[in-house]
Coordinates of C-alpha atoms in Angstrom, one line a residue:
M164 CA 15.6 -25.5 -35.4
K165 CA 15.0 -21.8 -35.9
K166 CA 11.3 -22.3 -35.1
I167 CA 12.1 -24.1 -31.8
I168 CA 14.4 -21.2 -30.8
L169 CA 11.8 -18.7 -31.7
Y170 CA 9.0 -20.5 -29.8
T171 CA 11.2 -21.0 -26.8
S172 CA 12.2 -17.4 -26.7
L173 CA 8.6 -16.2 -27.0
T174 CA 7.6 -18.5 -24.2
V175 CA 10.3 -17.3 -21.9
L176 CA 9.4 -13.7 -22.8
A177 CA 5.8 -14.3 -22.0
I178 CA 6.6 -15.9 -18.7
L179 CA 8.8 -12.9 -17.7
L180 CA 6.1 -10.4 -18.7
V181 CA 3.5 -12.3 -16.5
L182 CA 5.9 -12.2 -13.6
I183 CA 6.8 -8.6 -14.0
L184 CA 3.2 -7.3 -14.6
R185 CA 1.3 -9.3 -12.1
P186 CA -0.4 -7.3 -9.4
I187 CA 1.0 -7.3 -5.9
D188 CA -1.0 -9.4 -3.3
T189 CA -1.6 -6.9 -0.5
S190 CA -3.7 -9.2 1.7
A191 CA -3.0 -9.6 5.4
E192 CA -2.0 -13.3 4.7
N193 CA 0.7 -12.2 2.3
S194 CA 2.1 -9.4 4.5
V195 CA 5.2 -9.4 6.7
K196 CA 5.3 -7.5 10.0
T197 CA 8.2 -5.2 11.1
T198 CA 8.4 -2.6 13.8
G199 CA 10.7 0.3 14.5
I200 CA 11.1 4.0 15.2
V201 CA 10.4 6.1 12.2
Q202 CA 13.5 8.0 11.1
S203 CA 12.2 9.9 8.0
V204 CA 9.1 10.5 5.9
S205 CA 9.5 11.7 2.4
Q206 CA 8.0 11.8 -1.1
G207 CA 9.2 9.3 -3.6
G208 CA 8.2 8.2 -7.1
D209 CA 4.9 9.6 -8.3
K210 CA 3.3 11.0 -5.1
D211 CA 4.3 8.0 -3.0
L212 CA 4.8 8.4 0.7
V213 CA 8.1 6.8 1.7
I214 CA 8.9 5.8 5.4
T215 CA 12.3 4.7 6.7
L216 CA 12.9 3.2 10.1
K217 CA 16.0 3.5 12.3
N218 CA 18.4 0.6 11.9
D219 CA 16.5 -0.8 8.9
S220 CA 18.1 -0.8 5.4
L221 CA 14.7 -1.0 3.7
S222 CA 12.3 1.8 2.9
Y223 CA 8.5 1.3 2.8
Y224 CA 6.2 3.2 0.5
I225 CA 2.5 3.9 0.4
N226 CA 1.6 3.9 -3.3
R227 CA 0.1 7.3 -4.3
G228 CA -0.1 8.2 -0.6
L229 CA 0.1 11.9 -1.2
E230 CA -2.8 11.7 -3.5
N231 CA -4.9 9.6 -1.2
G232 CA -5.3 11.4 2.1
F233 CA -1.7 11.9 3.3
S234 CA 0.0 15.3 3.7
L235 CA 3.8 15.1 3.8
E236 CA 4.1 17.6 6.7
K237 CA 1.3 16.0 8.8
A238 CA 2.8 12.5 8.2
R239 CA 6.2 13.8 9.3
N240 CA 4.8 15.4 12.4
D241 CA 2.7 12.2 13.2
L242 CA 5.4 9.6 12.5
I243 CA 9.0 10.8 12.9
G244 CA 10.4 9.6 16.2
K245 CA 7.4 7.4 16.9
K246 CA 7.2 3.6 17.0
A247 CA 5.4 2.2 14.0
I248 CA 4.2 -1.2 13.1
I249 CA 4.5 -1.8 9.4
F250 CA 3.2 -4.7 7.3
Y251 CA 4.6 -5.0 3.8
A252 CA 3.8 -7.3 0.8
K253 CA 5.9 -10.4 0.2
Y254 CA 6.7 -10.0 -3.4
W255 CA 9.4 -11.1 -5.9
T256 CA 10.0 -9.8 -9.4
P257 CA 12.6 -10.7 -12.0
L258 CA 13.4 -6.9 -12.2
A259 CA 14.9 -7.2 -8.7
P260 CA 15.8 -10.8 -8.2
K261 CA 17.7 -10.2 -4.9
G262 CA 14.9 -8.1 -3.5
N263 CA 13.9 -4.5 -3.5
T264 CA 15.1 -1.8 -1.1
C265 CA 11.8 0.1 -1.2
I266 CA 8.9 -2.2 -0.4
H267 CA 5.1 -1.8 -0.8
L268 CA 3.5 -1.0 2.6
T269 CA 0.1 -2.7 3.1
H270 CA -0.8 -1.7 6.7
L271 CA 0.6 1.0 9.0
V272 CA -0.1 1.4 12.7
A273 CA 1.3 4.2 14.8
N274 CA 0.2 6.0 17.9
D275 CA -2.1 3.1 18.6
S276 CA -4.1 3.8 15.5
V277 CA -4.3 2.4 12.0
L278 CA -3.1 5.2 9.7
Y279 CA -3.2 3.2 6.5
S280 CA -4.5 -0.2 5.3
E281 CA -5.0 -2.0 2.1
W282 CA -6.5 -5.0 3.9
K283 CA -10.2 -5.7 3.3

């Protein structure tokens, strides 16, 4: 009986680890579109660029955006008050079963230009 409990526990743990550590699919096919007026641009996490839209409870982040071509001041000047089209990855993790409040941004369009994209 102890062996069954041990093997079941290890199996459940292994499944949870796979779900937690799997990479995020950032393809266009797995992205959801939202639009809005940019309310704020800030730094979050480890050099992430975080964008919030007016009347939207979610925040959207560009992973390592401040290390990969974005300047916080330039992004603020270019985005705040402007209409943005944001695509974000559909993603679920057991660490946030009801969903995240800060979501991985995969594609950003503002001022009729693509400012960021993870799409190939």
